[in-house]
Amino acid sequence: MHNVHTGKQELVCSTKMVFVKLDEEGSPIPISDRVKTRYDERFKKYGRGLLHPEELEKERKEKDIARQQK
């Protein structure tokens, strides 16, 4: 909840999402290790696996800088 008068914010609910990769017929298939690893790394760094666009851009820039320094 966000009070527009005071700016106070309060968590009123939460959710857990499960993403399932589907094949052409709609049956679930395993998610690649690369995706699992990237999700885990982001969760450790940001506290969640899915990032906001600004965080994705920052992450891309950090990787570009690291590549250039090699």
Coordinates of N, CA and C in Angstrom, one line a residue:
M1 N 0.9 -1.2 0.0 CA 0.0 0.0 0.0 C 0.9 1.2 0.0
H2 N 0.5 2.2 -0.7 CA 1.3 3.5 -0.8 C 0.3 4.6 -0.4
N3 N 0.7 5.4 0.6 CA -0.1 6.6 1.0 C 0.4 7.8 0.2
V4 N -0.4 8.3 -0.7 CA 0.0 9.4 -1.5 C 0.2 10.7 -0.7
H5 N -0.4 10.8 0.4 CA -0.2 12.0 1.3 C 1.0 12.0 2.1
T6 N 1.4 10.9 2.7 CA 2.6 10.8 3.5 C 3.8 10.1 2.9
G7 N 3.6 9.4 1.8 CA 4.6 8.7 1.1 C 5.0 7.4 1.8
K8 N 4.3 7.1 2.8 CA 4.5 5.8 3.6 C 4.1 4.6 2.7
Q9 N 4.9 3.6 2.7 CA 4.6 2.4 1.9 C 4.6 1.2 2.9
E10 N 3.7 0.3 2.7 CA 3.5 -0.9 3.5 C 3.2 -2.1 2.6
L11 N 3.9 -3.2 2.9 CA 3.7 -4.4 2.1 C 2.3 -5.0 2.6
V12 N 1.4 -5.2 1.7 CA 0.1 -5.7 2.0 C -0.1 -7.1 1.4
C13 N 0.7 -7.6 0.5 CA 0.6 -8.9 0.0 C 1.9 -9.3 -0.7
S14 N 2.1 -10.5 -1.0 CA 3.3 -11.0 -1.7 C 2.8 -12.2 -2.5
T15 N 3.7 -12.6 -3.5 CA 3.3 -13.7 -4.3 C 4.6 -14.5 -4.7
K16 N 4.5 -15.7 -5.1 CA 5.6 -16.5 -5.6 C 5.1 -17.0 -7.0
M17 N 6.0 -16.7 -7.9 CA 5.7 -17.2 -9.3 C 6.6 -18.3 -9.7
V18 N 6.1 -19.2 -10.4 CA 6.8 -20.4 -10.9 C 6.7 -20.3 -12.5
F19 N 7.9 -20.2 -13.1 CA 8.0 -20.1 -14.6 C 8.2 -21.5 -15.1
V20 N 7.4 -21.9 -16.1 CA 7.5 -23.2 -16.7 C 7.8 -23.1 -18.1
K21 N 8.8 -23.7 -18.6 CA 9.1 -23.7 -20.1 C 8.2 -24.8 -20.7
L22 N 7.6 -24.5 -21.8 CA 6.7 -25.4 -22.5 C 7.2 -25.7 -23.9
D23 N 7.0 -27.0 -24.3 CA 7.3 -27.4 -25.6 C 6.2 -27.0 -26.6
E24 N 6.3 -27.4 -27.8 CA 5.4 -27.0 -28.9 C 3.9 -27.5 -28.6
E25 N 3.9 -28.6 -27.8 CA 2.6 -29.2 -27.5 C 2.0 -28.7 -26.1
G26 N 2.7 -27.8 -25.5 CA 2.3 -27.3 -24.2 C 2.7 -28.1 -23.0
S27 N 3.6 -29.1 -23.2 CA 4.0 -29.9 -22.1 C 5.3 -29.3 -21.4
P28 N 5.4 -29.4 -20.1 CA 6.6 -28.7 -19.5 C 7.9 -29.4 -19.8
I29 N 8.9 -28.7 -20.0 CA 10.3 -29.2 -20.3 C 11.3 -28.5 -19.3
P30 N 12.4 -29.1 -19.1 CA 13.4 -28.6 -18.1 C 13.9 -27.2 -18.6
I31 N 14.2 -26.3 -17.7 CA 14.8 -25.1 -18.0 C 16.3 -25.3 -18.1
S32 N 17.0 -24.6 -19.0 CA 18.5 -24.9 -19.1 C 19.3 -24.5 -17.9
D33 N 20.4 -25.1 -17.7 CA 21.3 -24.8 -16.6 C 21.7 -23.3 -16.7
R34 N 21.9 -22.8 -17.9 CA 22.4 -21.4 -18.0 C 21.3 -20.5 -17.4
V35 N 20.1 -20.7 -17.7 CA 19.0 -19.9 -17.1 C 18.9 -20.0 -15.6
K36 N 19.0 -21.2 -15.1 CA 19.0 -21.4 -13.7 C 20.2 -20.7 -13.0
T37 N 21.4 -20.8 -13.6 CA 22.5 -20.2 -13.0 C 22.4 -18.7 -13.0
R38 N 21.9 -18.1 -14.1 CA 21.7 -16.6 -14.2 C 20.7 -16.2 -13.2
Y39 N 19.6 -16.9 -13.0 CA 18.6 -16.6 -12.0 C 19.2 -16.6 -10.6
D40 N 20.0 -17.7 -10.3 CA 20.6 -17.8 -9.0 C 21.6 -16.6 -8.7
E41 N 22.4 -16.3 -9.7 CA 23.3 -15.2 -9.5 C 22.6 -13.9 -9.3
R42 N 21.6 -13.6 -10.0 CA 20.8 -12.4 -9.8 C 20.1 -12.4 -8.5
F43 N 19.6 -13.5 -8.0 CA 19.0 -13.6 -6.7 C 20.0 -13.3 -5.6
K44 N 21.2 -13.8 -5.7 CA 22.2 -13.5 -4.7 C 22.6 -12.0 -4.7
K45 N 22.7 -11.4 -5.9 CA 23.1 -10.1 -6.0 C 22.0 -9.0 -5.7
Y46 N 20.8 -9.3 -6.2 CA 19.7 -8.3 -6.1 C 18.6 -8.7 -5.1
G47 N 18.6 -10.0 -4.7 CA 17.6 -10.4 -3.8 C 16.3 -10.9 -4.6
R48 N 16.5 -11.0 -5.9 CA 15.4 -11.5 -6.8 C 16.0 -11.9 -8.1
G49 N 15.4 -12.8 -8.8 CA 15.9 -13.3 -10.1 C 15.5 -12.5 -11.3
L50 N 14.4 -11.8 -11.2 CA 13.9 -11.0 -12.3 C 14.3 -9.5 -12.0
L51 N 14.9 -8.8 -12.9 CA 15.3 -7.5 -12.7 C 14.5 -6.4 -13.4
H52 N 14.6 -5.2 -12.9 CA 14.0 -4.1 -13.5 C 14.8 -3.7 -14.7
P53 N 14.3 -3.0 -15.7 CA 15.0 -2.6 -16.9 C 16.3 -1.9 -16.5
E54 N 16.3 -1.0 -15.5 CA 17.5 -0.2 -15.2 C 18.6 -1.2 -14.6
E55 N 18.2 -2.2 -13.9 CA 19.1 -3.1 -13.3 C 19.7 -4.0 -14.5
L56 N 18.9 -4.3 -15.4 CA 19.4 -5.1 -16.6 C 20.4 -4.3 -17.3
E57 N 20.2 -3.0 -17.5 CA 21.1 -2.2 -18.3 C 22.4 -2.0 -17.5
K58 N 22.3 -1.9 -16.2 CA 23.5 -1.8 -15.3 C 24.3 -3.1 -15.4
E59 N 23.6 -4.2 -15.4 CA 24.3 -5.5 -15.4 C 25.0 -5.6 -16.8
R60 N 24.4 -5.2 -17.9 CA 25.0 -5.3 -19.2 C 26.2 -4.4 -19.3
K61 N 26.2 -3.2 -18.7 CA 27.3 -2.3 -18.8 C 28.5 -2.9 -18.0
E62 N 28.2 -3.5 -16.8 CA 29.2 -4.1 -16.0 C 29.9 -5.2 -16.7
K63 N 29.1 -6.1 -17.4 CA 29.7 -7.2 -18.2 C 30.6 -6.6 -19.4
D64 N 30.1 -5.6 -20.0 CA 30.9 -5.0 -21.1 C 32.2 -4.4 -20.6
I65 N 32.2 -3.8 -19.5 CA 33.4 -3.2 -18.9 C 34.4 -4.4 -18.5
A66 N 33.8 -5.4 -18.0 CA 34.7 -6.6 -17.6 C 35.3 -7.2 -18.8
R67 N 34.5 -7.3 -19.9 CA 35.1 -7.9 -21.2 C 36.2 -7.0 -21.7
Q68 N 36.0 -5.7 -21.7 CA 37.0 -4.8 -22.2 C 38.3 -4.8 -21.4
Q69 N 38.2 -5.1 -20.2 CA 39.4 -5.1 -19.3 C 40.2 -6.4 -19.5
K70 N 39.7 -7.4 -20.1 CA 40.4 -8.7 -20.4 C 41.4 -8.5 -21.5

